[in-house]
mmCIF file of C-alpha atoms and ligand atoms in Angstrom:
data_model
loop_
_atom_site.group_PDB
_atom_site.id
_atom_site.type_symbol
_atom_site.label_atom_id
_atom_site.label_comp_id
_atom_site.label_asym_id
_atom_site.label_seq_id
_atom_site.Cartn_x
_atom_site.Cartn_y
_atom_site.Cartn_z
ATOM 1 C CA UNK N 282 -55.605 16.254 220.537
ATOM 2 C CA UNK N 283 -59.002 17.713 221.299
ATOM 3 C CA UNK N 284 -61.859 16.797 218.988
ATOM 4 C CA UNK N 285 -65.582 16.248 218.540
ATOM 5 C CA UNK N 286 -66.911 13.748 216.058
ATOM 6 C CA UNK N 287 -70.513 14.379 215.219
ATOM 7 C CA UNK N 288 -70.329 13.881 211.464
ATOM 8 C CA UNK N 289 -71.801 10.694 210.054
ATOM 9 C CA UNK N 290 -68.681 10.137 207.989
ATOM 10 C CA UNK N 291 -66.439 10.697 210.961
ATOM 11 C CA UNK N 292 -64.261 13.056 208.894
ATOM 12 C CA UNK N 293 -63.193 15.877 211.150
ATOM 13 C CA UNK N 294 -61.817 19.250 210.131
ATOM 14 C CA UNK N 295 -58.164 19.231 211.190
ATOM 15 C CA UNK N 296 -57.199 22.673 212.459
ATOM 16 C CA UNK N 297 -53.850 24.153 213.442
ATOM 17 C CA UNK N 298 -53.953 27.351 215.531
ATOM 18 C CA UNK N 299 -51.137 29.925 215.258
ATOM 19 C CA UNK N 300 -50.676 32.163 218.300
ATOM 20 C CA UNK N 301 -48.318 34.791 219.728
ATOM 21 C CA UNK N 302 -49.758 35.845 223.068
ATOM 22 C CA UNK N 303 -52.197 35.032 225.846
ATOM 23 C CA UNK N 304 -54.257 32.635 223.753
ATOM 24 C CA UNK N 305 -57.741 33.685 224.869
ATOM 25 C CA UNK N 306 -59.014 33.143 221.335
ATOM 26 C CA UNK N 307 -57.336 29.725 221.302
ATOM 27 C CA UNK N 308 -59.070 29.008 224.607
ATOM 28 C CA UNK N 309 -62.420 29.958 223.086
ATOM 29 C CA UNK N 310 -61.783 27.422 220.309
ATOM 30 C CA UNK N 311 -60.663 24.728 222.775
ATOM 31 C CA UNK N 312 -63.806 25.319 224.880
ATOM 32 C CA UNK N 313 -65.980 25.371 221.769
ATOM 33 C CA UNK N 314 -64.727 21.955 220.674
ATOM 34 C CA UNK N 315 -65.050 20.524 224.183
ATOM 35 C CA UNK N 316 -68.588 21.878 224.605
ATOM 36 C CA UNK N 317 -69.554 20.738 221.113
ATOM 37 C CA UNK N 318 -70.344 24.257 219.878
ATOM 38 C CA UNK N 319 -67.680 23.545 217.302
ATOM 39 C CA UNK N 320 -68.591 20.219 215.684
ATOM 40 C CA UNK N 321 -66.678 17.902 213.353
ATOM 41 C CA UNK N 322 -63.409 19.513 214.343
ATOM 42 C CA UNK N 323 -60.082 18.396 215.758
ATOM 43 C CA UNK N 324 -57.389 20.791 217.023
ATOM 44 C CA UNK N 325 -54.304 18.910 215.849
ATOM 45 C CA UNK N 326 -51.671 21.486 216.756
ATOM 46 C CA UNK N 327 -50.769 24.893 218.180
ATOM 47 C CA UNK N 328 -47.763 26.833 216.895
ATOM 48 C CA UNK N 329 -46.321 30.040 218.369
ATOM 49 C CA UNK N 330 -43.484 32.345 217.331
ATOM 50 C CA UNK N 331 -43.104 33.257 221.011
ATOM 51 C CA UNK N 332 -41.797 30.578 223.366
ATOM 52 C CA UNK N 333 -43.256 32.460 226.343
ATOM 53 C CA UNK N 334 -46.759 32.712 224.904
ATOM 54 C CA UNK N 335 -49.292 31.634 227.520
ATOM 55 C CA UNK N 336 -51.206 30.152 224.603
ATOM 56 C CA UNK N 337 -48.632 27.324 224.595
ATOM 57 C CA UNK N 338 -49.475 26.627 228.238
ATOM 58 C CA UNK N 339 -53.150 26.416 227.297
ATOM 59 C CA UNK N 340 -52.263 23.853 224.607
ATOM 60 C CA UNK N 341 -50.199 21.869 227.107
ATOM 61 C CA UNK N 342 -53.045 21.874 229.650
ATOM 62 C CA UNK N 343 -55.384 20.517 226.987
ATOM 63 C CA UNK N 344 -53.016 17.828 225.663
ATOM 64 C CA UNK N 345 -52.765 19.509 222.261
ATOM 65 C CA UNK N 346 -49.452 19.062 220.363
ATOM 66 C CA UNK N 347 -47.643 22.379 220.324
ATOM 67 C CA UNK N 348 -44.354 23.949 219.420
ATOM 68 C CA UNK N 349 -42.518 27.242 219.028
ATOM 69 C CA UNK N 350 -41.059 28.355 215.710
ATOM 70 C CA UNK N 351 -39.359 31.707 216.263
ATOM 71 C CA UNK N 352 -37.806 33.977 213.604
ATOM 72 C CA UNK N 353 -35.083 34.667 216.208
ATOM 73 C CA UNK N 354 -33.825 31.088 215.822
ATOM 74 C CA UNK N 355 -33.141 31.386 212.072
ATOM 75 C CA UNK N 356 -30.500 33.393 210.298
ATOM 76 C CA UNK N 357 -32.916 34.883 207.809
ATOM 77 C CA UNK N 358 -36.632 35.526 207.461
ATOM 78 C CA UNK N 359 -36.611 33.428 204.310
ATOM 79 C CA UNK N 360 -35.286 30.396 206.213
ATOM 80 C CA UNK N 361 -37.820 30.988 209.003
ATOM 81 C CA UNK N 362 -40.632 31.216 206.440
ATOM 82 C CA UNK N 363 -39.659 27.855 204.970
ATOM 83 C CA UNK N 364 -39.467 26.290 208.419
ATOM 84 C CA UNK N 365 -42.844 27.695 209.489
ATOM 85 C CA UNK N 366 -44.563 26.372 206.365
ATOM 86 C CA UNK N 367 -42.923 22.974 206.825
ATOM 87 C CA UNK N 368 -44.066 22.758 210.449
ATOM 88 C CA UNK N 369 -47.635 23.755 209.544
ATOM 89 C CA UNK N 370 -47.758 21.288 206.645
ATOM 90 C CA UNK N 371 -46.542 18.469 208.884
ATOM 91 C CA UNK N 372 -49.838 18.646 210.819
ATOM 92 C CA UNK N 373 -51.724 18.144 207.533
ATOM 93 C CA UNK N 374 -54.338 20.752 208.499
ATOM 94 C CA UNK N 375 -57.561 21.354 206.594
ATOM 95 C CA UNK N 376 -57.722 24.837 208.128
ATOM 96 C CA UNK N 377 -55.093 27.180 209.574
ATOM 97 C CA UNK N 378 -56.442 29.549 212.265
ATOM 98 C CA UNK N 379 -54.508 32.747 213.047
ATOM 99 C CA UNK N 380 -55.497 33.685 216.607
ATOM 100 C CA UNK N 381 -53.456 36.733 217.491
ATOM 101 C CA UNK N 382 -50.495 35.570 215.414
ATOM 102 C CA UNK N 383 -48.240 38.597 214.959
ATOM 103 C CA UNK N 384 -45.838 37.280 212.323
ATOM 104 C CA UNK N 385 -46.281 38.170 208.630
ATOM 105 C CA UNK N 386 -47.521 35.039 206.835
ATOM 106 C CA UNK N 387 -45.159 33.950 204.048
ATOM 107 C CA UNK N 388 -46.617 34.278 200.529
ATOM 108 C CA UNK N 389 -46.024 30.556 199.868
ATOM 109 C CA UNK N 390 -48.196 29.716 202.885
ATOM 110 C CA UNK N 391 -50.961 32.082 201.752
ATOM 111 C CA UNK N 392 -50.979 30.393 198.347
ATOM 112 C CA UNK N 393 -50.964 26.870 199.761
ATOM 113 C CA UNK N 394 -53.823 27.614 202.174
ATOM 114 C CA UNK N 395 -55.890 29.866 199.919
ATOM 115 C CA UNK N 396 -59.379 30.014 201.452
ATOM 116 C CA UNK N 397 -58.186 27.539 204.105
ATOM 117 C CA UNK N 398 -56.579 30.056 206.471
ATOM 118 C CA UNK N 399 -58.615 32.422 208.664
ATOM 119 C CA UNK N 400 -57.739 35.346 210.932
ATOM 120 C CA UNK N 401 -59.562 37.088 213.781
ATOM 121 C CA UNK N 402 -59.179 40.862 213.691
ATOM 122 C CA UNK N 403 -60.439 43.096 216.548
ATOM 123 C CA UNK N 404 -62.301 45.640 214.401
ATOM 124 C CA UNK N 405 -65.149 45.800 211.899
ATOM 125 C CA UNK N 406 -63.042 45.546 208.744
ATOM 126 C CA UNK N 407 -62.472 47.762 206.704
ATOM 127 C CA UNK N 408 -62.206 50.099 209.687
ATOM 128 C CA UNK N 409 -59.027 50.185 211.769
ATOM 129 C CA UNK N 410 -57.210 47.420 209.931
ATOM 130 C CA UNK N 411 -54.172 46.948 207.742
ATOM 131 C CA UNK N 412 -50.528 47.611 208.493
ATOM 132 C CA UNK N 413 -49.888 48.759 212.055
ATOM 133 C CA UNK N 414 -53.389 47.957 213.322
ATOM 134 C CA UNK N 415 -53.084 45.105 215.820
ATOM 135 C CA UNK N 416 -53.802 44.491 219.507
ATOM 136 C CA UNK N 417 -54.376 47.642 221.564
ATOM 137 C CA UNK N 418 -53.480 49.954 218.657
ATOM 138 C CA UNK N 419 -56.826 49.065 217.042
ATOM 139 C CA UNK N 420 -58.796 50.186 220.101
ATOM 140 C CA UNK N 421 -56.685 53.291 220.639
ATOM 141 C CA UNK N 422 -57.473 54.364 217.059
ATOM 142 C CA UNK N 423 -61.205 53.629 217.480
ATOM 143 C CA UNK N 424 -61.386 55.723 220.657
ATOM 144 C CA UNK N 425 -59.348 58.526 219.054
ATOM 145 C CA UNK N 426 -61.776 58.619 216.105
ATOM 146 C CA UNK N 427 -64.749 58.640 218.461
ATOM 147 C CA UNK N 428 -66.670 55.793 216.826
ATOM 148 C CA UNK N 429 -69.724 54.570 218.749
ATOM 149 C CA UNK N 430 -69.584 50.996 217.498
ATOM 150 C CA UNK N 431 -66.596 48.677 217.156
ATOM 151 C CA UNK N 432 -66.398 44.908 216.867
ATOM 152 C CA UNK N 433 -64.464 41.999 215.382
ATOM 153 C CA UNK N 434 -64.106 40.229 212.053
ATOM 154 C CA UNK N 435 -63.168 36.721 210.972
ATOM 155 C CA UNK N 436 -61.884 36.607 207.407
ATOM 156 C CA UNK N 437 -59.947 34.374 205.056
ATOM 157 C CA UNK N 438 -56.312 35.394 204.693
ATOM 158 C CA UNK N 439 -55.162 36.593 201.307
ATOM 159 C CA UNK N 440 -51.956 38.320 200.215
ATOM 160 C CA UNK N 441 -53.051 41.637 201.706
ATOM 161 C CA UNK N 442 -53.255 42.672 205.374
ATOM 162 C CA UNK N 443 -56.774 42.056 206.735
ATOM 163 C CA UNK N 444 -58.150 42.158 203.164
ATOM 164 C CA UNK N 445 -59.452 38.622 202.505
ATOM 165 C CA UNK N 446 -63.112 37.547 202.179
ATOM 166 C CA UNK N 447 -65.062 38.341 205.355
ATOM 167 C CA UNK N 448 -66.763 35.352 206.992
ATOM 168 C CA UNK N 449 -68.378 36.769 210.163
ATOM 169 C CA UNK N 450 -68.508 40.096 211.987
ATOM 170 C CA UNK N 451 -70.006 41.109 215.336
ATOM 171 C CA UNK N 452 -70.576 44.674 216.588
ATOM 172 C CA UNK N 453 -69.862 45.935 220.107
ATOM 173 C CA UNK N 454 -70.938 49.265 221.645
ATOM 174 C CA UNK N 455 -68.323 51.746 222.818
ATOM 175 C CA UNK N 456 -69.200 52.946 226.340
ATOM 176 C CA UNK N 457 -68.375 56.310 227.898
ATOM 177 C CA UNK N 458 -65.154 56.226 229.836
ATOM 178 C CA UNK N 459 -63.796 53.271 227.874
ATOM 179 C CA UNK N 460 -60.042 52.931 227.918
ATOM 180 C CA UNK N 461 -58.315 50.956 225.135
ATOM 181 C CA UNK N 462 -57.829 48.062 227.556
ATOM 182 C CA UNK N 463 -61.467 48.000 228.683
ATOM 183 C CA UNK N 464 -62.692 48.234 225.103
ATOM 184 C CA UNK N 465 -60.295 45.467 223.968
ATOM 185 C CA UNK N 466 -61.606 43.154 226.657
ATOM 186 C CA UNK N 467 -65.241 43.842 225.741
ATOM 187 C CA UNK N 468 -64.522 43.218 222.053
ATOM 188 C CA UNK N 469 -62.801 39.940 222.929
ATOM 189 C CA UNK N 470 -65.592 38.759 225.262
ATOM 190 C CA UNK N 471 -68.574 39.903 223.217
ATOM 191 C CA UNK N 472 -67.226 39.445 219.692
ATOM 192 C CA UNK N 473 -63.938 37.592 219.124
ATOM 193 C CA UNK N 474 -64.592 34.665 221.423
ATOM 194 C CA UNK N 475 -68.054 34.283 219.835
ATOM 195 C CA UNK N 476 -67.387 34.598 216.112
ATOM 196 C CA UNK N 477 -64.098 32.680 215.841
ATOM 197 C CA UNK N 478 -65.579 29.420 217.166
ATOM 198 C CA UNK N 479 -68.711 29.985 215.102
ATOM 199 C CA UNK N 480 -66.711 30.541 211.923
ATOM 200 C CA UNK N 481 -64.754 27.321 212.479
ATOM 201 C CA UNK N 482 -67.980 25.367 213.059
ATOM 202 C CA UNK N 483 -69.477 26.796 209.854
ATOM 203 C CA UNK N 484 -66.368 25.836 207.867
ATOM 204 C CA UNK N 485 -66.262 22.382 209.475
ATOM 205 C CA UNK N 486 -69.818 21.811 208.266
ATOM 206 C CA UNK N 487 -69.331 23.125 204.749
ATOM 207 C CA UNK N 488 -71.457 26.239 205.308
ATOM 208 C CA UNK N 489 -69.047 28.895 204.009
ATOM 209 C CA UNK N 490 -68.926 29.503 200.276
ATOM 210 C CA UNK N 491 -66.302 31.898 198.909
ATOM 211 C CA UNK N 492 -67.453 34.062 196.007
ATOM 212 C CA UNK N 493 -64.591 36.283 194.840
ATOM 213 C CA UNK N 494 -63.764 38.610 197.736
ATOM 214 C CA UNK N 495 -67.000 37.848 199.535
ATOM 215 C CA UNK N 496 -68.506 34.820 201.259
ATOM 216 C CA UNK N 497 -71.978 33.361 201.448
ATOM 217 C CA UNK N 498 -73.010 31.580 204.635
ATOM 218 C CA UNK N 499 -75.213 28.653 203.646
ATOM 219 C CA UNK N 500 -78.308 27.794 205.760
HETATM 220 C C1 LIG T 808 -56.440 39.932 220.436
HETATM 221 O O1 LIG T 808 -56.419 41.322 220.636
HETATM 222 C C2 LIG T 808 -57.081 39.641 219.127
HETATM 223 O O2 LIG T 808 -58.060 40.557 218.789
HETATM 224 C C3 LIG T 808 -55.982 39.797 218.159
HETATM 225 O O3 LIG T 808 -54.784 39.460 218.841
HETATM 226 C C4 LIG T 808 -55.034 39.413 220.226
HETATM 227 C C5 LIG T 808 -54.897 37.967 220.619
HETATM 228 O O4 LIG T 808 -55.279 37.767 221.866
HETATM 229 N N1 LIG T 808 -56.199 38.931 217.041
HETATM 230 P P1 LIG T 808 -55.196 36.263 222.427
HETATM 231 O O5 LIG T 808 -53.770 35.802 222.266
HETATM 232 O O6 LIG T 808 -56.138 35.431 221.617
HETATM 233 O O7 LIG T 808 -55.626 36.395 223.847
#
């Protein structure tokens, strides 16, 4: 497990990171903890629905407990949902981090981790979000609409899709000639990999206050 311990009490925020793909956001969190930009935090586990996710390799390389829980291995979605929640609970996390996790979160998990589960979305919510907006599709839609500014959002997960209280956002300029792939990379580098670690550090230090469907970041 990777952790920093800068709090006087020694109590660290236990986080589990759920992934499906390359894990560049996971890597940003791993680096943030190692470089002490994320304080009072311990990455206690990484879980993927995809056994081939490179994110699992990143966990392995950083000695972080990890496992795959795939819907394909269970005869129904309901059984998978129960298994996923059980696996997450077993890590006893204080915070669940969805970092490119492409599986619908079971309602029981949303209830259990109300305001203790966050997601990184590659747009400035409420633009280009909701059902069907994930990965490259977000950037394709932004370019098709001709927006001049895009960005990323970290928000708490509620029962909707990309609808929970927003924690942090960061804007990124669209440049002429951008392809969806080029724009995605810029949004990851300039926004996602910056605000996800920052949001975790704020939560780890008690700086995020939820007020209805909004948040207040304390000084
Ligand atoms: C990224 O596009 C991110 O915006 C979205 O899912 C993808 C995950 O990428 N949340 P990675 O697995 O973190 O590299």
